[in-house]
Amino acid sequence: MGAAADGTHGDGGGAMVARLRERARARRGAIGFPDAQDTRVLRVAAQLVAEGSAARVRLYGERAALVALARTVGVDLAGLGAALEVRETDGAQRLAAAAEDLQRGELDAVLAGNLATTADVVRAAISGVGLAPGVKTVSGSFLMCRGEAAGRAAQTLLFADCGVVIAPSLRQLVDIGVESVRTWRALVPEAPPVVAYLSYSTKGSAHHETQERMAEAARLFATAMPDVASDGELQFDAAFDAAIGQRKAPGSAAAGRANCFVFPNLDAGNIAYKIAQRLGGFAALGPILQGLGKPYSDLSRGSTEEDILASAYANLLRAAP
Ligand SMILES: CC(C)(COP(=O)(O)OP(=O)(O)OC[C@H]1O[C@@H](n2cnc3c(N)ncnc32)[C@H](O)[C@@H]1OP(=O)(O)O)[C@@H](O)C(=O)NCCC(=O)NCCS
């Protein structure tokens, strides 16, 4: 079992996904799938309703075509009764129509991107849902999960931005940190967020404008969220490993115990999550689009049904209670 939203499954997403499912069941929200002309989504829609983790599922497209497609994989959409809604839309309008329904409060979350590109999903979300109050940046985080193993406790970490902002400005780096904390609190309420702004340097061990930028972003973040433990700039080992953190950044509020990692740019964030996934055995749940007024999120086009289910739970939980 894994929660890898784009490919290889790690060994450890299962327990985290089970927790998300249980919490989604307690909420029983309504979720929309604009990219519904896809057997993966049709099976997921049926499962969400059957297991009670969504009270309603809204699909976009032609009802007859969706019913026929579902039948090819043994899903009886009519059997879902009133829990299934179909909004008749043509393909070009589906992303915008779902944003409209979310904005009107008819849905708690929308999940697209199993067919549409990230850029199209992000644009539809920004224009249809808008940004969260006080935020100017939409970014994409991944919840990275790895199970318990010999000599190692289970781990849940958040990486951002791995999916949207190619070359973030200082202001955008602060927004990415603030929104990552919000995502963390919605999905991992059992642990306080600890934020690290990452670099190739720890606390001035190297001097260059790129390292100084992350140090400045960390300072601005600490001013914006003084109640959250944070630090930067930190190298990943100093941020993650207690002994190295103690050696390289003694007295730091985040070194050695960070769980939310802000990367300097999209190259770094995207490469890092894939390395953790492919070499580190982490399951990667996401990309979770953060910074929007309501949860309108993205999927990789390579998502499996398990990935889509995990993202559905996560996004239902990000809706305002
Ligand atoms: C998401 C993305 C398409 C936005 O591109 P863009 O060219 O800036 O978008 P547009 O010009 O269409 O912008 C539309 C509006 O949204 C705003 N906008 C774009 N990206 C934004 C963001 N991340 N946060 C907030 N607003 C954003 C723009 O400022 C613009 O606003 P305006 O109309 O008021 O000027 C671009 O950042 C991108 O391609 N990112 C990489 C996505 C990707 O390929 N990921 C794959 C790796 S997993």
XYZ file of C-alpha atoms and ligand atoms in Angstrom:
369
model
C 0.000 0.000 0.000
C 1.285 3.447 -0.745
C 0.012 6.938 -1.182
C 2.283 7.854 -4.028
C 0.340 10.245 -6.162
C 2.625 9.768 -9.064
C 4.064 6.362 -9.450
C 6.242 4.294 -7.194
C 4.720 3.345 -3.906
C 6.756 3.620 -0.783
C 6.460 1.150 2.027
C 4.814 3.420 4.489
C 1.841 5.404 3.312
C -0.648 2.824 4.504
C -0.992 3.799 8.149
C -1.183 7.495 7.330
C -3.800 6.931 4.624
C -5.850 4.783 7.024
C -5.828 7.655 9.537
C -6.909 10.127 6.857
C -9.726 7.781 5.771
C -11.040 7.423 9.320
C -11.063 11.196 9.779
C -12.729 11.714 6.375
C -15.418 9.217 7.408
C -16.185 11.310 10.465
C -16.649 14.346 8.184
C -18.543 12.785 5.258
C -18.059 15.739 2.902
C -18.894 16.228 -0.768
C -16.201 16.000 -3.454
C -16.170 16.871 -7.165
C -14.169 15.156 -9.910
C -14.013 17.258 -13.092
C -11.781 14.682 -14.835
C -14.501 12.029 -14.478
C -14.168 10.437 -17.903
C -11.642 8.053 -16.388
C -12.269 4.572 -14.971
C -9.866 5.217 -12.063
C -12.009 8.119 -10.881
C -15.268 6.222 -11.385
C -14.054 3.365 -9.214
C -12.781 5.789 -6.576
C -16.093 7.682 -6.590
C -17.968 4.421 -5.945
C -15.556 3.451 -3.165
C -15.757 6.830 -1.396
C -19.522 6.499 -1.220
C -19.509 2.790 -0.315
C -17.080 3.205 2.586
C -18.775 6.391 3.828
C -15.801 8.733 3.490
C -17.826 11.030 1.213
C -21.534 11.739 1.536
C -21.779 12.924 -2.078
C -19.639 12.667 -5.188
C -20.154 14.987 -8.166
C -18.907 13.996 -11.600
C -18.629 16.288 -14.635
C -19.500 15.143 -18.143
C -22.352 13.375 -19.891
C -24.302 11.070 -17.596
C -24.886 8.363 -20.215
C -21.214 8.267 -21.194
C -20.094 8.086 -17.557
C -22.570 5.313 -16.738
C -21.408 3.320 -19.773
C -17.724 3.819 -18.949
C -18.304 2.804 -15.329
C -20.013 -0.373 -16.476
C -16.833 -1.425 -18.326
C -15.076 -1.718 -14.953
C -17.991 -3.246 -13.097
C -19.193 -0.070 -11.384
C -22.923 0.590 -11.245
C -23.202 4.361 -10.940
C -26.990 4.219 -10.714
C -26.585 2.042 -7.630
C -25.026 4.990 -5.780
C -28.421 6.685 -5.692
C -28.578 10.280 -4.504
C -24.943 10.148 -3.345
C -23.951 10.446 -7.004
C -24.475 13.726 -8.825
C -23.612 14.400 -12.448
C -23.257 17.935 -13.746
C -23.605 17.863 -17.507
C -20.663 19.850 -18.898
C -18.639 19.731 -22.033
C -14.986 18.847 -21.630
C -13.634 22.374 -21.968
C -15.856 23.709 -19.175
C -15.404 20.976 -16.602
C -12.534 22.460 -14.561
C -14.254 25.848 -14.336
C -17.653 24.301 -13.551
C -16.209 22.401 -10.587
C -14.535 25.563 -9.297
C -17.884 27.333 -9.506
C -19.622 24.569 -7.507
C -16.880 24.618 -4.874
C -17.066 28.380 -4.606
C -20.854 28.231 -4.199
C -20.476 25.801 -1.294
C -22.059 22.860 -3.099
C -18.842 20.885 -2.669
C -16.207 20.688 0.073
C -13.309 19.761 -2.212
C -12.429 19.226 -5.874
C -9.837 16.858 -7.251
C -8.652 17.143 -10.866
C -5.480 16.560 -12.822
C -5.801 12.842 -13.523
C -6.499 13.984 -17.109
C -5.806 17.768 -17.102
C -2.313 19.235 -16.751
C -1.113 20.866 -13.519
C -0.992 24.248 -15.251
C -4.642 23.979 -16.363
C -5.761 22.835 -12.904
C -3.861 25.671 -11.206
C -5.278 28.285 -13.582
C -8.868 27.009 -13.174
C -8.479 26.963 -9.400
C -7.007 30.462 -9.197
C -9.616 32.016 -11.461
C -12.603 30.070 -10.084
C -11.840 29.723 -6.385
C -9.339 32.498 -5.737
C -6.653 32.766 -3.110
C -6.965 32.301 0.642
C -7.230 35.558 2.599
C -3.827 37.195 3.053
C -2.109 34.797 0.638
C -0.803 35.641 -2.824
C 0.730 32.323 -3.828
C -0.587 28.921 -4.820
C 1.981 26.201 -4.268
C 2.065 22.413 -4.295
C 3.118 20.353 -1.300
C 3.594 16.627 -0.822
C 2.990 14.724 2.369
C 5.850 12.226 2.504
C 5.106 9.111 4.562
C 7.263 6.152 5.520
C 6.311 3.306 7.821
C 8.061 1.909 10.813
C 11.087 -0.281 10.147
C 13.828 -1.903 12.180
C 15.492 0.824 14.203
C 13.353 3.598 12.740
C 10.046 5.146 13.722
C 7.326 5.944 11.159
C 7.840 9.342 9.572
C 5.534 11.934 8.066
C 7.095 15.016 6.489
C 5.858 17.801 4.232
C 7.862 19.063 1.239
C 7.006 22.320 -0.606
C 6.924 23.703 -3.217
C 7.307 20.639 -5.416
C 4.733 21.444 -8.070
C 3.851 25.028 -8.971
C 6.106 28.068 -8.406
C 9.164 27.671 -10.563
C 11.329 30.470 -9.138
C 9.695 31.786 -5.949
C 10.289 35.340 -4.759
C 10.968 36.043 -1.087
C 7.292 36.833 -0.553
C 6.343 33.583 -2.264
C 8.761 31.586 -0.100
C 7.061 33.000 2.988
C 3.610 32.151 1.585
C 4.791 28.620 0.809
C 5.881 28.198 4.447
C 2.673 29.669 5.865
C 0.464 27.529 3.633
C 2.533 24.423 4.371
C 1.822 24.937 8.064
C -1.889 25.196 7.289
C -1.771 21.972 5.251
C 0.215 20.214 7.983
C -2.237 21.231 10.675
C -5.184 19.924 8.630
C -3.572 16.589 7.821
C -1.253 15.846 10.749
C -2.985 17.483 13.728
C -1.276 15.106 16.143
C 2.170 16.761 15.701
C 3.113 20.452 15.789
C 4.662 21.819 12.574
C 8.398 22.611 12.650
C 9.499 24.530 9.560
C 12.945 24.532 7.916
C 13.955 26.797 5.017
C 16.462 24.668 3.159
C 19.706 25.555 1.426
C 23.128 24.120 0.658
C 24.344 26.115 3.657
C 23.559 26.092 7.397
C 23.373 29.392 9.283
C 25.879 31.225 7.122
C 28.323 28.357 6.589
C 28.497 29.533 2.971
C 27.918 32.996 1.565
C 25.990 33.638 -1.594
C 22.839 35.493 -2.496
C 20.875 32.226 -2.830
C 21.720 31.180 0.734
C 21.061 34.676 2.075
C 17.652 34.613 0.377
C 16.613 31.484 2.298
C 17.909 32.997 5.556
C 15.848 36.128 4.865
C 12.773 34.059 3.932
C 13.138 32.157 7.226
C 13.313 35.462 9.152
C 10.197 36.783 7.414
C 8.381 33.499 8.034
C 9.271 33.641 11.753
C 7.762 37.127 11.901
C 4.628 35.967 10.074
C 4.178 32.847 12.248
C 5.917 33.491 15.575
C 4.010 30.632 17.220
C 5.583 28.032 14.890
C 9.082 26.639 15.529
C 11.166 27.472 12.456
C 14.657 28.220 11.229
C 16.762 28.731 8.132
C 18.821 28.591 6.234
C 19.516 24.961 7.032
C 20.941 22.069 5.053
C 18.633 19.080 4.917
C 20.826 16.971 7.212
C 20.961 19.734 9.813
C 17.197 20.213 9.606
C 16.357 16.508 9.791
C 18.976 14.725 11.883
C 19.063 15.550 15.598
C 22.786 14.943 16.097
C 23.814 16.875 12.977
C 21.347 19.649 13.767
C 22.870 19.995 17.235
C 26.365 20.159 15.759
C 25.674 22.509 12.854
C 22.996 24.741 14.370
C 23.097 24.520 18.166
C 20.189 26.266 19.843
C 18.087 26.276 16.663
C 14.314 25.993 17.128
C 13.983 23.679 14.115
C 17.325 21.999 13.403
C 17.194 18.253 13.913
C 13.430 18.095 14.289
C 11.900 19.826 11.270
C 8.908 18.188 9.604
C 7.889 20.877 7.060
C 10.610 21.614 4.527
C 10.537 24.663 2.245
C 12.787 24.315 -0.800
C 14.454 27.253 -2.553
C 12.818 26.585 -5.928
C 10.770 24.096 -7.915
C 13.825 22.283 -9.283
C 15.001 21.483 -5.757
C 11.553 20.604 -4.363
C 10.476 18.425 -7.242
C 13.793 16.566 -7.423
C 13.881 16.078 -3.644
C 10.438 14.512 -3.348
C 11.143 12.112 -6.176
C 14.452 11.060 -4.617
C 12.760 10.472 -1.245
C 10.088 8.469 -3.046
C 12.276 6.389 -5.354
C 15.343 5.899 -3.142
C 14.014 6.521 0.341
C 10.882 4.400 0.221
C 8.592 7.289 1.087
C 5.040 7.368 -0.227
C 4.272 10.800 -1.678
C 0.728 12.076 -1.206
C 0.014 15.029 -3.463
C 0.574 17.448 -5.025
C -1.700 19.215 -2.568
C -2.510 22.656 -3.970
C -2.272 25.122 -1.099
C -2.949 28.841 -0.920
C -6.413 28.654 -2.482
C -9.557 29.800 -0.709
C -10.912 26.234 -0.812
C -9.370 22.823 -1.544
C -9.178 22.458 -5.330
C -6.317 20.070 -5.797
C -4.222 18.372 -8.404
C -3.339 14.772 -9.225
C -0.596 13.338 -11.352
C -1.870 11.931 -14.619
C -0.034 8.732 -13.608
C -2.043 8.380 -10.384
C -3.288 4.978 -9.342
C -6.714 4.487 -7.764
C -5.020 4.289 -4.360
C -3.330 7.619 -5.001
C -6.624 9.240 -5.979
C -8.353 7.857 -2.885
C -5.605 9.155 -0.594
C -5.771 12.609 -2.188
C -9.564 12.586 -1.864
C -9.339 11.948 1.897
C -6.649 14.612 2.299
C -8.605 17.251 0.417
C -11.884 16.487 2.179
C -10.001 17.048 5.438
C -8.624 20.378 4.243
C -12.126 21.785 3.847
C -13.194 24.184 6.583
C -15.077 22.109 9.188
C 0.966 27.236 -12.656
C 1.512 28.050 -13.807
C 0.956 27.469 -15.082
C 1.106 29.493 -13.752
O 1.648 30.038 -14.902
P 1.480 31.567 -15.327
O 1.988 31.642 -16.698
O 2.078 32.440 -14.276
O -0.071 31.660 -15.290
P -0.953 32.703 -16.001
O -0.137 33.744 -16.675
O -1.955 31.949 -16.789
O -1.586 33.358 -14.700
C -2.931 33.572 -14.510
C -3.079 34.402 -13.245
O -2.771 33.597 -12.122
C -1.730 34.175 -11.357
N -0.860 33.112 -10.888
C -0.134 32.285 -11.628
N 0.533 31.426 -10.832
C 0.191 31.735 -9.569
C 0.531 31.192 -8.307
N 1.360 30.174 -8.170
N -0.030 31.751 -7.224
C -0.890 32.783 -7.308
N -1.239 33.339 -8.482
C -0.703 32.820 -9.596
C -1.014 35.081 -12.318
O -0.358 36.108 -11.590
C -2.148 35.580 -13.169
O -2.832 36.612 -12.486
P -3.363 37.888 -13.287
O -4.299 37.329 -14.327
O -4.037 38.677 -12.228
O -2.154 38.518 -13.857
C 3.049 28.013 -13.791
O 3.512 28.452 -12.537
C 3.608 26.654 -14.066
O 3.580 26.192 -15.183
N 4.172 25.990 -13.020
C 4.717 24.702 -13.169
C 3.619 23.703 -13.126
C 4.128 22.389 -13.579
O 4.368 22.134 -14.727
N 4.279 21.495 -12.620
C 4.683 20.195 -12.935
C 5.646 19.740 -11.913
S 4.822 18.648 -10.816
